[in-house]
mmCIF file of C-alpha atoms in Angstrom:
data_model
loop_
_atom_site.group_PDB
_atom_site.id
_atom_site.type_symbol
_atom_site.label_atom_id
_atom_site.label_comp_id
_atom_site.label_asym_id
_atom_site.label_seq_id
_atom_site.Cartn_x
_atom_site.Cartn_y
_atom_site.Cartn_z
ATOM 1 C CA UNK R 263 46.582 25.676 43.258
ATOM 2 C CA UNK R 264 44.102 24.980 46.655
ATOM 3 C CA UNK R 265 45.459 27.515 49.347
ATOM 4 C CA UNK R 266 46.190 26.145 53.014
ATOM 5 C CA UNK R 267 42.442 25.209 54.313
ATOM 6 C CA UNK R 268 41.688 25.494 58.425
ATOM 7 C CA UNK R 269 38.622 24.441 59.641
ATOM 8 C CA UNK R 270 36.581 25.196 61.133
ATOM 9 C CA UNK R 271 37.131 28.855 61.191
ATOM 10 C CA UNK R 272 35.463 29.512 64.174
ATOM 11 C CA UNK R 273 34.880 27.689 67.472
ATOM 12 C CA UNK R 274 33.240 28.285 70.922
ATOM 13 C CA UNK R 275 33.571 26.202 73.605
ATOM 14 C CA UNK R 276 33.554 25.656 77.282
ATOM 15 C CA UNK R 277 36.709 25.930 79.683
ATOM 16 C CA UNK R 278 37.883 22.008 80.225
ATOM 17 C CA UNK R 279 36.425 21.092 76.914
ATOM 18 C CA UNK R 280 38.225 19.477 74.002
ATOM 19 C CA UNK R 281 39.107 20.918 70.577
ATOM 20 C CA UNK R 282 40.507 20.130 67.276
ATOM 21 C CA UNK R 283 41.157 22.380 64.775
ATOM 22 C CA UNK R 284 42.723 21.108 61.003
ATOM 23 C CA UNK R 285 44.879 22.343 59.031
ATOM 24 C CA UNK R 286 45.758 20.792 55.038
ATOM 25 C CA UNK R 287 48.584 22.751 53.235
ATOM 26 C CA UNK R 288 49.567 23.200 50.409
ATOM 27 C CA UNK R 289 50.028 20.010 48.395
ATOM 28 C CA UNK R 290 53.725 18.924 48.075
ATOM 29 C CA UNK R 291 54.770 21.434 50.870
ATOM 30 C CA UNK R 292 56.442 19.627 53.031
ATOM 31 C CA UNK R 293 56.423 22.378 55.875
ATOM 32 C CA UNK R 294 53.755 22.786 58.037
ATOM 33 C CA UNK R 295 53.677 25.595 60.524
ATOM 34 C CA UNK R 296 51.165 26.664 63.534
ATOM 35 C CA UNK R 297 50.896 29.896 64.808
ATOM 36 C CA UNK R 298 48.753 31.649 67.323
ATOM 37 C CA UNK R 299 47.730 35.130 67.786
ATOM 38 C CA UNK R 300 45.897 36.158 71.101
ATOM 39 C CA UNK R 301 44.116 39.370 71.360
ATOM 40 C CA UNK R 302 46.200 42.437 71.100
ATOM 41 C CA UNK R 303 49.414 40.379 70.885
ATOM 42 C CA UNK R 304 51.623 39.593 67.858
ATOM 43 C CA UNK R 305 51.595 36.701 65.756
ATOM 44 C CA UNK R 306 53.351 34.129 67.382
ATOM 45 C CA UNK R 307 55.284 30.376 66.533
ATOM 46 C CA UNK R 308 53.404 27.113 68.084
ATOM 47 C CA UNK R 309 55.948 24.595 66.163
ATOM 48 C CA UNK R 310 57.051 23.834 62.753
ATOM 49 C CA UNK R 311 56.500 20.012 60.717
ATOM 50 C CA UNK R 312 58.448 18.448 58.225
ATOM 51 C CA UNK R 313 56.474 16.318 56.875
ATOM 52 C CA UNK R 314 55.187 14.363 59.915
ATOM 53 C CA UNK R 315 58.144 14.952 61.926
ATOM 54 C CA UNK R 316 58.105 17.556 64.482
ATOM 55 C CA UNK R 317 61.411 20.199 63.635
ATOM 56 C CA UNK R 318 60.646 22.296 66.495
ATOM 57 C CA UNK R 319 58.131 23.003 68.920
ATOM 58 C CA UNK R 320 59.968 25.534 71.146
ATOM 59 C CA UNK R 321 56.676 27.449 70.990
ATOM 60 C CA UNK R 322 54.016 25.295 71.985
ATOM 61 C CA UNK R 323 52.481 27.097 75.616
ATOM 62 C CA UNK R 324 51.875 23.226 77.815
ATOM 63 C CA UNK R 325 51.006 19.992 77.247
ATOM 64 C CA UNK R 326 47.778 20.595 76.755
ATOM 65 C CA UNK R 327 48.037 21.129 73.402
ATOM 66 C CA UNK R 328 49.114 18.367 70.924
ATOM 67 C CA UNK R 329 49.753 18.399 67.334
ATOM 68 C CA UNK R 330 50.352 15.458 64.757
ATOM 69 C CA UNK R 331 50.485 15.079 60.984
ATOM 70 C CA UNK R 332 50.240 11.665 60.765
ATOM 71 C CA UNK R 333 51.256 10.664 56.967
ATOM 72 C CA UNK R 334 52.915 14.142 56.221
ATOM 73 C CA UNK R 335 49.718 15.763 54.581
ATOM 74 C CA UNK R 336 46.420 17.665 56.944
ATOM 75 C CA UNK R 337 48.235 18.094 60.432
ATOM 76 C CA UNK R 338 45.291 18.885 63.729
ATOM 77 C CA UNK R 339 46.072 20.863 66.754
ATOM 78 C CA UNK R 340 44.276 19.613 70.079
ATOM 79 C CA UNK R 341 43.452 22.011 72.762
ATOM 80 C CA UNK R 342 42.320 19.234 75.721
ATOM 81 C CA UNK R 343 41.415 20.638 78.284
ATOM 82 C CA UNK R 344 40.858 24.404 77.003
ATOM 83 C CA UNK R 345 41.381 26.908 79.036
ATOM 84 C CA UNK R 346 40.174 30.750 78.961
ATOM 85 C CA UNK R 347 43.286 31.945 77.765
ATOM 86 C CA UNK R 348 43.556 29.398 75.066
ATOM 87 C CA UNK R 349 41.313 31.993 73.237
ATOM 88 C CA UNK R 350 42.554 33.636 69.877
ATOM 89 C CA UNK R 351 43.151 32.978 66.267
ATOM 90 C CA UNK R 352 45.372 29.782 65.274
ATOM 91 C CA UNK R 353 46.720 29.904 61.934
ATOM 92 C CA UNK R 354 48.350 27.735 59.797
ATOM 93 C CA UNK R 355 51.297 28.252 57.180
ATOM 94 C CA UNK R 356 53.112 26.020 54.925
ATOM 95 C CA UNK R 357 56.116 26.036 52.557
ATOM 96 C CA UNK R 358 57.502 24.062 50.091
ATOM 97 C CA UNK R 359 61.296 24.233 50.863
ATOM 98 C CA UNK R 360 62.300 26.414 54.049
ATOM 99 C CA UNK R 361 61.560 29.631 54.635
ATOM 100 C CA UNK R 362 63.217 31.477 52.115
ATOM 101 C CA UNK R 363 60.566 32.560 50.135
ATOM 102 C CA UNK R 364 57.983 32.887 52.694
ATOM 103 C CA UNK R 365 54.742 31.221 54.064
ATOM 104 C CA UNK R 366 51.560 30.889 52.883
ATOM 105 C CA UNK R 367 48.935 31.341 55.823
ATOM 106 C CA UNK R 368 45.110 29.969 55.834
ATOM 107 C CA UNK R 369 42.445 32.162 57.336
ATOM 108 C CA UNK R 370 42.782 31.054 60.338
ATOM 109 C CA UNK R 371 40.169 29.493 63.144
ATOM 110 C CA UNK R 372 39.314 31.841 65.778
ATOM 111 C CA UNK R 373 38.983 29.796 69.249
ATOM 112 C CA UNK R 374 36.685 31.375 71.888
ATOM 113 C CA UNK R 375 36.543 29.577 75.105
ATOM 114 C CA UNK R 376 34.078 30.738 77.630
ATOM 115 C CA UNK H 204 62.664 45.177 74.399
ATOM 116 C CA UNK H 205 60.042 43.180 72.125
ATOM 117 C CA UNK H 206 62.764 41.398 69.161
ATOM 118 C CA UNK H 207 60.349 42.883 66.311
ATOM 119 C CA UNK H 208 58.772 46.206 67.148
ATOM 120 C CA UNK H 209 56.103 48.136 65.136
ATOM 121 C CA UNK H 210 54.147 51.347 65.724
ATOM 122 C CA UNK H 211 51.198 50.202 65.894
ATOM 123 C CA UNK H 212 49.340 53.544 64.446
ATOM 124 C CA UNK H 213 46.753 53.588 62.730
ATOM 125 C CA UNK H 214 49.371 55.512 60.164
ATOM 126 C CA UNK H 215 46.972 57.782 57.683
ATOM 127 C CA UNK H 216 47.634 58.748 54.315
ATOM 128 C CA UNK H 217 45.750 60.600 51.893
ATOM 129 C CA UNK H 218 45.267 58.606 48.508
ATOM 130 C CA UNK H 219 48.193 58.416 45.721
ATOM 131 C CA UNK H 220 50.721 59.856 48.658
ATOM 132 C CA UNK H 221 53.502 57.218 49.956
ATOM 133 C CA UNK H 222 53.025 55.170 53.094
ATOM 134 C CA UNK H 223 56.293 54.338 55.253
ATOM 135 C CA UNK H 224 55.529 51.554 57.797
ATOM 136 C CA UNK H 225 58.815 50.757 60.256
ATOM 137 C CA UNK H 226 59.987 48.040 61.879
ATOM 138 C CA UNK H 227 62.885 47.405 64.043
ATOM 139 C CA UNK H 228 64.484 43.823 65.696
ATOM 140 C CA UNK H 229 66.845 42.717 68.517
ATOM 141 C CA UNK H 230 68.386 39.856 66.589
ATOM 142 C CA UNK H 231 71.546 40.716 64.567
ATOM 143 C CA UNK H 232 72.154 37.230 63.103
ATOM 144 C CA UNK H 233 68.183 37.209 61.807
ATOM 145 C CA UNK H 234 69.130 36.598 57.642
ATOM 146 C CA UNK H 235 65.119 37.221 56.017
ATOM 147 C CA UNK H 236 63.011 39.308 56.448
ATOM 148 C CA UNK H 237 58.988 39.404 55.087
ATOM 149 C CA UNK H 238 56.307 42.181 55.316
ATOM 150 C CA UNK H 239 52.695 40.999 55.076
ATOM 151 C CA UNK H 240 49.766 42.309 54.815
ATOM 152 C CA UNK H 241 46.162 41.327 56.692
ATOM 153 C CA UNK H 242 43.193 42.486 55.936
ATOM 154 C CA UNK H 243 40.919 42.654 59.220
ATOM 155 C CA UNK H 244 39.240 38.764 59.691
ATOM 156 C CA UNK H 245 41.606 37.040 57.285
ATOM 157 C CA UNK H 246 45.086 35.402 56.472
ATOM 158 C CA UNK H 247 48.666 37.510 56.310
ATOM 159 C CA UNK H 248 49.193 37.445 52.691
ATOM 160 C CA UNK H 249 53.188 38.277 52.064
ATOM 161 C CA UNK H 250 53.787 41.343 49.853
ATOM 162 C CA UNK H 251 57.739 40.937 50.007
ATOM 163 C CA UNK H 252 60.879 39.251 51.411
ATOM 164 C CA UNK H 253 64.634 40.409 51.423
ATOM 165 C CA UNK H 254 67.394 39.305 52.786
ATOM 166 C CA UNK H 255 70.397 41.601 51.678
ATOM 167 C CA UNK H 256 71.108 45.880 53.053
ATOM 168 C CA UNK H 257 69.365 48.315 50.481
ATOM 169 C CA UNK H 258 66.225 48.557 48.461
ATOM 170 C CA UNK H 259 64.092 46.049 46.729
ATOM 171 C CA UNK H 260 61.270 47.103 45.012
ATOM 172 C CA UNK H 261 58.271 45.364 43.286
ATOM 173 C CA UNK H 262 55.531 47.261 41.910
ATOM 174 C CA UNK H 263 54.415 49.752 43.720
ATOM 175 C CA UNK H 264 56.276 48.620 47.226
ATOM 176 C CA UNK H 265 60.026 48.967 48.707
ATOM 177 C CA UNK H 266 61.115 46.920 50.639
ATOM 178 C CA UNK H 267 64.414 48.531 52.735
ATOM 179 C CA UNK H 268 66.763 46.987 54.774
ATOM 180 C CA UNK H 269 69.556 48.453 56.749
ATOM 181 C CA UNK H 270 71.451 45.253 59.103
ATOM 182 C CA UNK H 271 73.712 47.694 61.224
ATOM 183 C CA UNK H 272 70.855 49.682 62.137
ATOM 184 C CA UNK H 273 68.422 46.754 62.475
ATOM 185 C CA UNK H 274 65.459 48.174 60.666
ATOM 186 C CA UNK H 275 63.593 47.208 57.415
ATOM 187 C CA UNK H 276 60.897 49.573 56.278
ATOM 188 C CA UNK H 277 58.325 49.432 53.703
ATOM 189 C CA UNK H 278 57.204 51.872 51.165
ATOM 190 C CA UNK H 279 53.884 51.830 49.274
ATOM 191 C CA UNK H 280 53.936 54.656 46.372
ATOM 192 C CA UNK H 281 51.003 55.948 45.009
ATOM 193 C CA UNK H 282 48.631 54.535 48.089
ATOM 194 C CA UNK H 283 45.351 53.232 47.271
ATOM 195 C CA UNK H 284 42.259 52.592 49.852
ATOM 196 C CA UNK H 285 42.775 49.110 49.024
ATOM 197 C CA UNK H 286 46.027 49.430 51.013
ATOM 198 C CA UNK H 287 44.220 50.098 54.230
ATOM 199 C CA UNK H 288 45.088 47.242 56.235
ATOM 200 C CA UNK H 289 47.945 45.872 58.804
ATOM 201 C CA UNK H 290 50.877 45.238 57.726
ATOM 202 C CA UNK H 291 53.237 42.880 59.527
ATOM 203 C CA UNK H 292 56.632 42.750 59.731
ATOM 204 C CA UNK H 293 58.172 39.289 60.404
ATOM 205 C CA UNK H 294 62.112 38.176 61.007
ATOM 206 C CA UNK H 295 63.231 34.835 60.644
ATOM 207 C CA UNK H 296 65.867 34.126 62.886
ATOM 208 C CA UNK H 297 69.296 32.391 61.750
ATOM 209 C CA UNK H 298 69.334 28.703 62.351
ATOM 210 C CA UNK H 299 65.070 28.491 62.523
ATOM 211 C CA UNK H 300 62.791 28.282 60.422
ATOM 212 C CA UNK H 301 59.894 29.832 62.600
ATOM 213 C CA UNK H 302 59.295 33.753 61.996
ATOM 214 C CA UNK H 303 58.799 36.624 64.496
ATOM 215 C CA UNK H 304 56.616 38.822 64.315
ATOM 216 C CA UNK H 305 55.288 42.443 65.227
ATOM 217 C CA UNK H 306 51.905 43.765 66.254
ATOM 218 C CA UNK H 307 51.515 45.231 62.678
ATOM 219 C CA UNK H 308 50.749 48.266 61.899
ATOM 220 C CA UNK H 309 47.374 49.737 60.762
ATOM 221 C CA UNK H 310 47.388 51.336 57.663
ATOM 222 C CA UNK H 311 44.814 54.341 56.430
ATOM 223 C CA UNK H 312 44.518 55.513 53.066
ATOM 224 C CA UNK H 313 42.032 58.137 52.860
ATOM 225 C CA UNK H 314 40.425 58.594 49.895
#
């Protein structure tokens, strides 16, 4: 079984620039997760899919981030425009039915925005 | 108060003792609770999940978990370099689906 894949695992851009970062789970899991961790900080929630409906995304920072999973499979996070503290590592998790088991993460894509 | 707090160490062992790594949270209706581990430049990988008071174990780990006192712990026996790493606690909140998290603590077996 083909873990959860980000790409592209790292990224450096320019304050007011635009970036997407992708994310495919797990196939058949139907929950799709984003987190974010910033340096020094903990790991924390961006917003939660099922399928290509968003659940909840209590933890996304400002609109200038958007996410979509159009068709309930890869799901992208845009970062337009990106600002300095936009910098860290965004992960992505995904489970087949809630949480009760637990996530599985990808390796993350490290965002540096200069 | 932070809802999931860790020491953030770096906690050192020497190899084959056992490693206890604490965590405590705010939230007294959280239900699961997960410890993962990270190695440094890739993706938590979960070691264990438990939901009810008392011990789980699986392999070498232990998973405790103690609801009045709102702390779950996590014992490695017999600690192997290969250990060294973070380990993060996370808490899933009743009602959500999204998990909190700690800092993570660093873990040092010395060999």
């Amino acid at each position: 079984e083909a873990g959860v894949t980000q790409f592209p695992s790292h990224s450096v851009i320019e304050k007011g620039q635009t970036v997407t970062l992708r994310c495919d789970p797990i196939s058949g899991h139907d929950n799709l997760y984003w987190y974010r961790r910033v340096m020094g900080k903990e790991i924390k929630f961006l917003l939660h899919f099922v399928k290509e409906s968003k659940q909840d995304e209590s933890g996304m920072p400002n609109n200038r981030f958007l996410a979509e999973r159009t068709g309930g499979t890869y799901s992208t996070l845009k970062v337009q425009p990106a600002e300095l503290e936009d910098s860290g590592v965004y992960f992505c998790a995904s489970s087949q039915v809630g949480t009760g088991s637990g996530y599985t993460f990808g390796s993350g894509t490290r965002l540096t925005v200069v | 108060q932070k809802e999931v707090e860790q020491n953030s160490g770096p906690l050192s062992v020497p190899e084959g003792a056992i490693a206890s790594l604490n965590c405590t949270y705010s939230d007294r209706g959280s239900q699961s609770f997960f410890w993962y581990r990270q190695y440094s430049g890739k993706s938590p990988e979960l070691i264990m999940f438990i939901y009810s008071n008392g011990d789980k174990e699986d392999g070498r780990f232990t998973a405790q978990l103690n609801k009045a006192s709102q702390y779950v712990s996590l014992l490695i026996r017999d600690s192997q370099p290969s250990d060294s790493a973070t380990y993060l606690c996370a808490v899933n909140p009743s009602g959500t689906y999204k998990y909190i998290f700690g800092t993570g603590t660093r873990l040092k077996v010395l060999a």
